[in-house]
Short mmCIF file of C-alpha atoms in Angstrom, two decimals:
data_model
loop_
_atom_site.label_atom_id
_atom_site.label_comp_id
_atom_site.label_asym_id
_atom_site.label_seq_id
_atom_site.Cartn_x
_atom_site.Cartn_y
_atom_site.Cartn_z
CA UNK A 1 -128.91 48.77 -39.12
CA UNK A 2 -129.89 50.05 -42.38
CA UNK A 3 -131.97 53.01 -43.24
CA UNK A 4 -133.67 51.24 -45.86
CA UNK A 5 -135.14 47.68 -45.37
CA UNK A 6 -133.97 45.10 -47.70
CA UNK A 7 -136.85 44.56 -49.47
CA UNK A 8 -137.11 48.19 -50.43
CA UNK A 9 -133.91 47.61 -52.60
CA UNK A 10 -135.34 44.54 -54.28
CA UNK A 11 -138.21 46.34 -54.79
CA UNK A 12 -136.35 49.37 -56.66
CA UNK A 13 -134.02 46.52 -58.80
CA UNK A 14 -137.13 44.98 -59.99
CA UNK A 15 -138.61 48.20 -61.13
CA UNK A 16 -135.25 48.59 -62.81
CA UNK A 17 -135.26 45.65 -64.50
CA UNK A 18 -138.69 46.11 -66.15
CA UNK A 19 -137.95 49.83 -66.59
CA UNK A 20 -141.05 50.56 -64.47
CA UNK A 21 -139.14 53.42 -62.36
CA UNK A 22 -141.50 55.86 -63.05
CA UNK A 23 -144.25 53.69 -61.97
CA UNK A 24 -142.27 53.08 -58.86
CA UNK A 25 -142.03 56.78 -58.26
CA UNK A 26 -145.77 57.38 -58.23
CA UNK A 27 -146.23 54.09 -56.23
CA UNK A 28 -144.30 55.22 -54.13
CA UNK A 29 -144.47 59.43 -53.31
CA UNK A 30 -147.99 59.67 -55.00
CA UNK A 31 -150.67 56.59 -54.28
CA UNK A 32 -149.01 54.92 -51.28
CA UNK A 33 -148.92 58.47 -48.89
CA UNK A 34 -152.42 59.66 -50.07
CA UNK A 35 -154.03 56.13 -49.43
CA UNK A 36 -152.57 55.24 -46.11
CA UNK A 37 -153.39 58.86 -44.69
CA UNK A 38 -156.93 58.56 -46.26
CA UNK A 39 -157.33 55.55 -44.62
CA UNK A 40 -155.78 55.76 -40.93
CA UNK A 41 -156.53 59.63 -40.57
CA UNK A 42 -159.78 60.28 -42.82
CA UNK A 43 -161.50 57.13 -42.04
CA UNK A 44 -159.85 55.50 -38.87
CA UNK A 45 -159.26 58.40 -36.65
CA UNK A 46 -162.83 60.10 -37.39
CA UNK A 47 -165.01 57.09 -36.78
CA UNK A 48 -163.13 56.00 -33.49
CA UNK A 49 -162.56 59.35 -32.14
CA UNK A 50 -166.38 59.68 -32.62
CA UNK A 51 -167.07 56.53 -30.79
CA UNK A 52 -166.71 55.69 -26.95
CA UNK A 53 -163.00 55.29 -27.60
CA UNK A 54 -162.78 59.16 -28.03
CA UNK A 55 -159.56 61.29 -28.98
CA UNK A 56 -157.00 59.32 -26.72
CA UNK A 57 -158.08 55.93 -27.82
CA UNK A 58 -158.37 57.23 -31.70
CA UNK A 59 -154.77 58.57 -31.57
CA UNK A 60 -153.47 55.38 -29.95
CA UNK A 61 -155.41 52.96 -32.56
CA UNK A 62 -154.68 54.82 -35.65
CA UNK A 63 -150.94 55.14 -34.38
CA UNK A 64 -151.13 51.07 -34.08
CA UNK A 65 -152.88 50.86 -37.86
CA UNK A 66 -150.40 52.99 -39.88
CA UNK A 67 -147.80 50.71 -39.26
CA UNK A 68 -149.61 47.59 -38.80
CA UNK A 69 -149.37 48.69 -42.98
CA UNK A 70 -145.92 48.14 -43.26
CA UNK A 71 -145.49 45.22 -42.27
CA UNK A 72 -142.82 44.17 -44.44
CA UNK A 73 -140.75 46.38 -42.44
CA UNK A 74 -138.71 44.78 -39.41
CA UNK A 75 -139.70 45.36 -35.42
CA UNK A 76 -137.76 48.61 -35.09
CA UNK A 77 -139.00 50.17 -38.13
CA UNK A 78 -142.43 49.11 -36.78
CA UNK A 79 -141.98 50.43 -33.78
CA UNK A 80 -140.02 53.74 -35.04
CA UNK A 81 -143.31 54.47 -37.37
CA UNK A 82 -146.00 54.43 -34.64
CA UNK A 83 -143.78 56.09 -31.61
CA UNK A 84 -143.44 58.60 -34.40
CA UNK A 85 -147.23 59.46 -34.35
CA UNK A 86 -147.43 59.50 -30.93
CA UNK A 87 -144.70 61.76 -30.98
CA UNK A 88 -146.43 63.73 -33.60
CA UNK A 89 -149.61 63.99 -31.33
CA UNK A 90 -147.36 65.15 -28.15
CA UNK A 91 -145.72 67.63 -30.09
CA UNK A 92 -149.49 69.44 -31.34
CA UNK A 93 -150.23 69.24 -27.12
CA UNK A 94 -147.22 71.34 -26.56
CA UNK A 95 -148.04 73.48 -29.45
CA UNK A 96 -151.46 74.40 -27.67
CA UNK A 97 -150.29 74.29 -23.92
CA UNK A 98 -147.09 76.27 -24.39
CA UNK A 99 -146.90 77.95 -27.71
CA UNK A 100 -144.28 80.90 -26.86
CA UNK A 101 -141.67 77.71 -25.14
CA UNK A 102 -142.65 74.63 -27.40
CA UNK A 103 -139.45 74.75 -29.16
CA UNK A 104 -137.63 73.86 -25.56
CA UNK A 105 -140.37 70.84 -24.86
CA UNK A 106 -139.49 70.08 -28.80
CA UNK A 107 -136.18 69.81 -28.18
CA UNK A 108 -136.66 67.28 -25.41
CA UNK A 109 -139.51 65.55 -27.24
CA UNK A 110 -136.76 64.59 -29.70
CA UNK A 111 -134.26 63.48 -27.48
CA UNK A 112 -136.41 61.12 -26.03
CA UNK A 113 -137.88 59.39 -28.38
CA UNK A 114 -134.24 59.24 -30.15
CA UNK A 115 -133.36 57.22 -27.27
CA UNK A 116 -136.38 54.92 -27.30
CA UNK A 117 -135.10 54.37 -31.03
CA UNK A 118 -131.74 53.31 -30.25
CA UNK A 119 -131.31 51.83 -26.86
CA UNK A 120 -135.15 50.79 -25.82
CA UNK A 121 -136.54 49.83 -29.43
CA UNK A 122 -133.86 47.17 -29.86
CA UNK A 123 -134.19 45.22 -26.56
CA UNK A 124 -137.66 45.68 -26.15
CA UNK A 125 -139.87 46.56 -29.30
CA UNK A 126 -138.31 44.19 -31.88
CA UNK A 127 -138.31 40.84 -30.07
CA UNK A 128 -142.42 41.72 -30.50
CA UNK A 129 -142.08 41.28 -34.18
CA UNK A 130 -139.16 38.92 -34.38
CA UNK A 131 -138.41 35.86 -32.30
CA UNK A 132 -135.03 35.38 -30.60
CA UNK A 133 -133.57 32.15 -29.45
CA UNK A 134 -130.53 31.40 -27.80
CA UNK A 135 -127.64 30.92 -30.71
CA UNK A 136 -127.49 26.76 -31.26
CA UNK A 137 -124.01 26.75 -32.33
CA UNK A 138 -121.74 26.73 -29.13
CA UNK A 139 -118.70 26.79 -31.80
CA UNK A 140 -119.82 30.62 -32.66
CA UNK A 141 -121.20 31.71 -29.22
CA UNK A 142 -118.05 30.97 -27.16
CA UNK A 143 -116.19 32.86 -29.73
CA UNK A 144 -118.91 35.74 -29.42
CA UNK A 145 -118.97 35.67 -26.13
CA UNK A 146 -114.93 35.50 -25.56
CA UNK A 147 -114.58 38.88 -27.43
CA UNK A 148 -117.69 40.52 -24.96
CA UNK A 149 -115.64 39.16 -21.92
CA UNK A 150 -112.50 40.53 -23.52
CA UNK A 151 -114.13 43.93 -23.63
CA UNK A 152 -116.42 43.67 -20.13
CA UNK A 153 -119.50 43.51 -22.39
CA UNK A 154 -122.22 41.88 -19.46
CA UNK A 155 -123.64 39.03 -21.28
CA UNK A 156 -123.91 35.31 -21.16
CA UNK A 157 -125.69 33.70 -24.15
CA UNK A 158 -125.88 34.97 -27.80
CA UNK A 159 -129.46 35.36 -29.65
CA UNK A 160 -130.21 34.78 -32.79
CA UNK A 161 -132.98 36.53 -34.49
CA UNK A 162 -135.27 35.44 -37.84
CA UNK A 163 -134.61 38.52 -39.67
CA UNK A 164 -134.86 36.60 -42.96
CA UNK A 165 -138.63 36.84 -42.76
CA UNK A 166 -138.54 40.49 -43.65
CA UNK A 167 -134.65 40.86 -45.63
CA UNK A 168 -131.59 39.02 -46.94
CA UNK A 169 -128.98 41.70 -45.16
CA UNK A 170 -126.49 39.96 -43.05
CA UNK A 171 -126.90 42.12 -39.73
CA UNK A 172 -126.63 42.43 -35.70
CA UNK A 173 -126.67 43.65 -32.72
CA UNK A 174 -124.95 44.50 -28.99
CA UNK A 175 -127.38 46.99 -27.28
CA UNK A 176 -129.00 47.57 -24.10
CA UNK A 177 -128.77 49.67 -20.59
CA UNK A 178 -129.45 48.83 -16.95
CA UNK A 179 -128.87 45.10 -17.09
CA UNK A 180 -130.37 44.66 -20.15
CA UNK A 181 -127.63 44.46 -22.42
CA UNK A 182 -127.99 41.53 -25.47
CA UNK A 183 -126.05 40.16 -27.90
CA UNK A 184 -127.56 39.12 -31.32
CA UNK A 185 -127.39 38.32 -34.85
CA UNK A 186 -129.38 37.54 -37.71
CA UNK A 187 -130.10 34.06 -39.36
CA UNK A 188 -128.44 35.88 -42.59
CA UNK A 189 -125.29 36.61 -40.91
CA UNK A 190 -125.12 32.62 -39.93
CA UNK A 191 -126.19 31.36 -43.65
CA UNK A 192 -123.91 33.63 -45.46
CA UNK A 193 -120.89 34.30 -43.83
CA UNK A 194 -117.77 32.01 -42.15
CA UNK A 195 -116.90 32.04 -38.78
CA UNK A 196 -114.23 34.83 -39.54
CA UNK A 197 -116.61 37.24 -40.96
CA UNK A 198 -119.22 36.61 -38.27
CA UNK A 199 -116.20 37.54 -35.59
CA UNK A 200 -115.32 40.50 -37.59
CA UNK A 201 -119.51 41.28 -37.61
CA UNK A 202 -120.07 41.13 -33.75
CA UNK A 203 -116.76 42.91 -33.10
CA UNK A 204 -117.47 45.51 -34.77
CA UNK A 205 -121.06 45.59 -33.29
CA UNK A 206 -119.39 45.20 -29.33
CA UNK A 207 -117.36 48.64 -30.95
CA UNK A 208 -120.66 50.66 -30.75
CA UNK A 209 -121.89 49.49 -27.46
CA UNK A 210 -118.44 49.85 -26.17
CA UNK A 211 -117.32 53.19 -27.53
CA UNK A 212 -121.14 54.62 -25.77
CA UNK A 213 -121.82 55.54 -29.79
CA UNK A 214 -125.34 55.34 -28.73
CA UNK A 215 -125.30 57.93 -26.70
CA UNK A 216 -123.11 60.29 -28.71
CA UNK A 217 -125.71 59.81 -31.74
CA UNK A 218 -128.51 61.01 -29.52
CA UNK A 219 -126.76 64.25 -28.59
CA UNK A 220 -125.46 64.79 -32.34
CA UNK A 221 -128.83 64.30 -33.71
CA UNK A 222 -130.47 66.22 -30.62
CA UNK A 223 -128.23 69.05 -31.34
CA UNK A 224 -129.48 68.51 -35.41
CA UNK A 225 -132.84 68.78 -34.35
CA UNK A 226 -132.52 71.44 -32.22
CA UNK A 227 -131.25 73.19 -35.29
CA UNK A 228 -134.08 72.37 -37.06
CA UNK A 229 -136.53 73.60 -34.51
CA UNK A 230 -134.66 77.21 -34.29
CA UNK A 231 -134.86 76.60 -38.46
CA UNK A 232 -138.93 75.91 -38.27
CA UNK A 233 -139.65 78.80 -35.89
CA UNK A 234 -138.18 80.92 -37.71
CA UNK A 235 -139.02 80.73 -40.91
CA UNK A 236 -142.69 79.35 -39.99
CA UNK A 237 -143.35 82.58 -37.90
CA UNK A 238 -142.87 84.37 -41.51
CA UNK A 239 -144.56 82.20 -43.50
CA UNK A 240 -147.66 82.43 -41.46
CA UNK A 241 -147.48 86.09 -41.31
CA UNK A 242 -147.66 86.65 -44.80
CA UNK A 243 -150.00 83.51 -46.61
CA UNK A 244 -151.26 81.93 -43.46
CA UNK A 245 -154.58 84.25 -43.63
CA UNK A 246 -155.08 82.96 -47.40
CA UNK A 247 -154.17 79.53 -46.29
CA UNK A 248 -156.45 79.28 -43.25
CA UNK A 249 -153.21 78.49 -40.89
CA UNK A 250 -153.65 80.42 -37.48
CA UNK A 251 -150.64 79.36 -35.79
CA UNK A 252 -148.22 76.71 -34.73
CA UNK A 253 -150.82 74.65 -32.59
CA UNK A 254 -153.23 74.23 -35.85
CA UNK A 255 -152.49 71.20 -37.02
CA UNK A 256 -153.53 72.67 -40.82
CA UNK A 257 -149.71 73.65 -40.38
CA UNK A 258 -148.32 70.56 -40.19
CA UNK A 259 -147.06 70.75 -44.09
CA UNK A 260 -145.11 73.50 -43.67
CA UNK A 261 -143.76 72.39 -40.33
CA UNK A 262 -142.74 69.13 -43.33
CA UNK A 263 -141.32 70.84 -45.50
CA UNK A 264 -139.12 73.12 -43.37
CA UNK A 265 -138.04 70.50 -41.66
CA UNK A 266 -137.29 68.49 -44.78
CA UNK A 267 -135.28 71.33 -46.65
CA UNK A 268 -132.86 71.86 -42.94
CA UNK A 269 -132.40 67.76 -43.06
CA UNK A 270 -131.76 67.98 -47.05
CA UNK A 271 -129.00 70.73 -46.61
CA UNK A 272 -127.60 68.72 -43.19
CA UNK A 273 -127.09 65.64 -45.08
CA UNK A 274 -124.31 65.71 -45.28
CA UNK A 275 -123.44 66.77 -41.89
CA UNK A 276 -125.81 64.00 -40.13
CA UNK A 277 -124.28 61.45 -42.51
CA UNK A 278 -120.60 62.12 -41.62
CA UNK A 279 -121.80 62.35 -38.17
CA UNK A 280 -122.93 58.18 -38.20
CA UNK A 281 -119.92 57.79 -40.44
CA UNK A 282 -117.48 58.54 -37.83
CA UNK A 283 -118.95 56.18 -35.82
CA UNK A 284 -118.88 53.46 -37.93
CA UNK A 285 -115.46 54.06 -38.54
CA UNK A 286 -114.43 54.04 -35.23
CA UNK A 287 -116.44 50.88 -34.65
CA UNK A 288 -114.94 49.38 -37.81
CA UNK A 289 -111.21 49.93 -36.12
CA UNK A 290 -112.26 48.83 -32.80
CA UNK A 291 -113.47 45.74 -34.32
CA UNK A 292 -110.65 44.59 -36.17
CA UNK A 293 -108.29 45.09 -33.49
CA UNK A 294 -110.69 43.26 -31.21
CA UNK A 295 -111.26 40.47 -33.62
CA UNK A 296 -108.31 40.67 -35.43
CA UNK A 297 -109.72 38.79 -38.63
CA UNK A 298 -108.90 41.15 -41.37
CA UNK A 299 -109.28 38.75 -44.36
CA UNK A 300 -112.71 38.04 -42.76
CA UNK A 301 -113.56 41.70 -42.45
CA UNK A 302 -112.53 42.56 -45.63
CA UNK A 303 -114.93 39.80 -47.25
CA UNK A 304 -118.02 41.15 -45.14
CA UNK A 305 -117.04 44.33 -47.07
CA UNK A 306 -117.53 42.92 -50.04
CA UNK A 307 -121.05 41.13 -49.46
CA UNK A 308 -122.38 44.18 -48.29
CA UNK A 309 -121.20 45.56 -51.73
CA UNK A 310 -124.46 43.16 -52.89
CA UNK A 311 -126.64 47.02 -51.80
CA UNK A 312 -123.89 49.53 -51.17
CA UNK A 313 -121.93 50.92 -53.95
CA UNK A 314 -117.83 49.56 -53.37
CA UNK A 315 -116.13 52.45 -54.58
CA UNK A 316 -118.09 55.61 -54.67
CA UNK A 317 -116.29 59.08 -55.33
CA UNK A 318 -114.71 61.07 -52.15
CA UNK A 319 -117.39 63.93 -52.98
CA UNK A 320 -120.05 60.99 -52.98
CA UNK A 321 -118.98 59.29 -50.43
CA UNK A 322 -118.72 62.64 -48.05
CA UNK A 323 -122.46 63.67 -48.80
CA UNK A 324 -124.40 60.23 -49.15
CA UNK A 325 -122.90 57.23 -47.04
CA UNK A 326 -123.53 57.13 -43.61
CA UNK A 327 -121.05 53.91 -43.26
CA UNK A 328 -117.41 54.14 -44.89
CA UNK A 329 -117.30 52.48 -48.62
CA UNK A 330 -116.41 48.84 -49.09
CA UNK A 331 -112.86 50.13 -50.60
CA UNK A 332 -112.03 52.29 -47.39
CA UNK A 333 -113.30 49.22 -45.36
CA UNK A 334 -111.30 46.79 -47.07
CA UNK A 335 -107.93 49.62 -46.96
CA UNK A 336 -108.53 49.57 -43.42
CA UNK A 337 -108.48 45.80 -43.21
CA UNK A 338 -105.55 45.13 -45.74
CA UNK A 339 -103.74 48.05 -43.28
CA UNK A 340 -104.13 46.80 -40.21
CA UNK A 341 -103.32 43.28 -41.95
CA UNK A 342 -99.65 44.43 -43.22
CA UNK A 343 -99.24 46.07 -39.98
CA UNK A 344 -99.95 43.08 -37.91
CA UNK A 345 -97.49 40.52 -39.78
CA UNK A 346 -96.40 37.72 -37.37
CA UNK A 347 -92.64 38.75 -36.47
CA UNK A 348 -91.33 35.94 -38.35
CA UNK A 349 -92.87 37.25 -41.50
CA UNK A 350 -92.15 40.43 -41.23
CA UNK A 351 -88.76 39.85 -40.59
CA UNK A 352 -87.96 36.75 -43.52
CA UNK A 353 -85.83 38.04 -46.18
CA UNK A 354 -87.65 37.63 -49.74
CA UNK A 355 -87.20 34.11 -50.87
CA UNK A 356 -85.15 33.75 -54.21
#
């Protein structure tokens, strides 16, 4: 899934276009932040917490209204942006109830709600924004579905989900635990690509759920945040030490240190990019090898590469490449394919002397 939604990018190309960028910019990190918290924390939160809802219902509500903003956004975004609040709000009760050990009930914090994001959000949080239906064409599911049996994936029908509504990405998805495991793909995927790249698509999908990448992402990015956390303390013990008197910050429970607790965790992340990006990059290069073998369609692989080229640079620098793509480039992607393709010549072929 991609970090940024699809209309995000259209967005940015438009502002391009009309050389409006610096209009974006203050669209986008000035007016849009300072209105939405104005909104659901100066005007939302206060009135209901000082109604008969109180605190608890006030922090639920105002965690439902944020989002309910971006609604452009797909079901898992949705659902990333208000968990995230309520996360917010249980870290602040930890701050209070345990302030010498709420780095250790941080750490756990994160790990759960890392795997609500990647194996509860999908099966359960975006079918609330998005409707899924069984796949129509039998053609594509019984070749779908042949690969999952192949690889002791426990399905039985395919899904296909109306993600045009919010993007034009060609996208999908094999995820699930306990009995719960589904298979599906986006209307995009079915209007833009042939059978071939579709295969080469869900293979590479089953490669995640297959490979457990799920769960090695949650202990990689557990361990990141972990770091972070040892980072914060740290350096937000100091800080408060020496300006939080002239600031009015009295500790890590006050929640008038919650920019601080921002930007320290924003510089860690900044210097980990790279790290956290070659982290999912892995990944999605051992998916990308697991599918090919698995759906053995290399020419169809290699074309997905290139209509995902449409909002990911081809053929980026090693340097860039290392430090800011999370997925391998369209040119390693289609190396990989063409690879795998000249290793995989039918005997016959391989074996023909040159014709004259």
């Amino acid at each position: 899934r991609e970090v940024t939604p699809g209309f995000m990018g259209e967005v940015l190309k438009s502002a391009q276009a009309d050389g409006a960028l610096w209009l974006l910019a203050i669209a986008f990190c000035v007016a849009a932040p300072m209105s939405e918290e104005i909104f659901a924390r100066g005007f939302l939160y206060r009135g209901w917490s000082e109604s008969k809802l109180g605190v608890p219902g006030a922090i639920v509500l105002s965690s439902l209204a944020w989002p309910s903003l971006h609604l452009p956004y797909d079901g898992v975004f949705f659902g990333e942006v208000f968990f995230g609040g309520l996360l917010l709000v249980a870290c602040y009760a930890v701050f209070r109830r345990a302030p010498r050990t709420w780095w250790l009930w941080g750490i756990g914090l994160a790990c759960l709600f890392l795997a609500l994001q990647m194996l509860i959000a999908p099966v359960f949080i975006a079918p609330l924004f998005n409707t899924y239906k069984p796949l129509a064409d039998s053609k594509i599911s019984r070749s779908i579905l042949s690969m999952a049996s192949a690889n002791q994936i426990p399905v039985e029908q395919v899904f296909e989900v109306d993600a045009s509504r919010q993007s034009k990405r060609v996208s999908a998805n094999v995820s699930g635990i306990f009995g719960t495991t589904r298979i599906s793909l986006n209307d995009n995927l079915l209007k833009q690509c042939s059978l071939p790249e579709i295969r080469a698509v869900m293979a590479h999908e089953m490669g995640h759920y297959v490979l457990n990448h799920a769960f090695k992402l949650i202990l990689y990015f557990t361990l990141l945040v972990a770091g972070a956390i040892a980072f914060s303390f740290i350096f937000f013990e100091r800080v408060i030490r020496r300006w939080g008197p002239r600031w009015g910050v009295r500790g890590i429970a006050d929640p008038a240190g919650l920019p601080i607790l921002i930007i320290l965790f924003t510089t860690y992340f900044f210097l980990l990019t790279p790290l956290a990006n070659t982290a999912v990059r892995v990944t999605e290069r051992e998916a990308d090898a697991f599918g090919i073998n698995t759906a053995r369609e290399a020419d169809g692989f290699a074309r997905v590469a290139l209509k995902l080229g449409t909002y990911r640079k081809l053929d980026p620098s090693p340097l860039e490449e290392m430090i800011f793509f999370d997925h391998p480039s369209g040119r390693a992607r289609i190396r990989m394919a063409m690879d795998w393709k000249a290793a995989n010549l039918p005997a016959g072929d391989a074996g023909r002397a040159p014709s004259r």
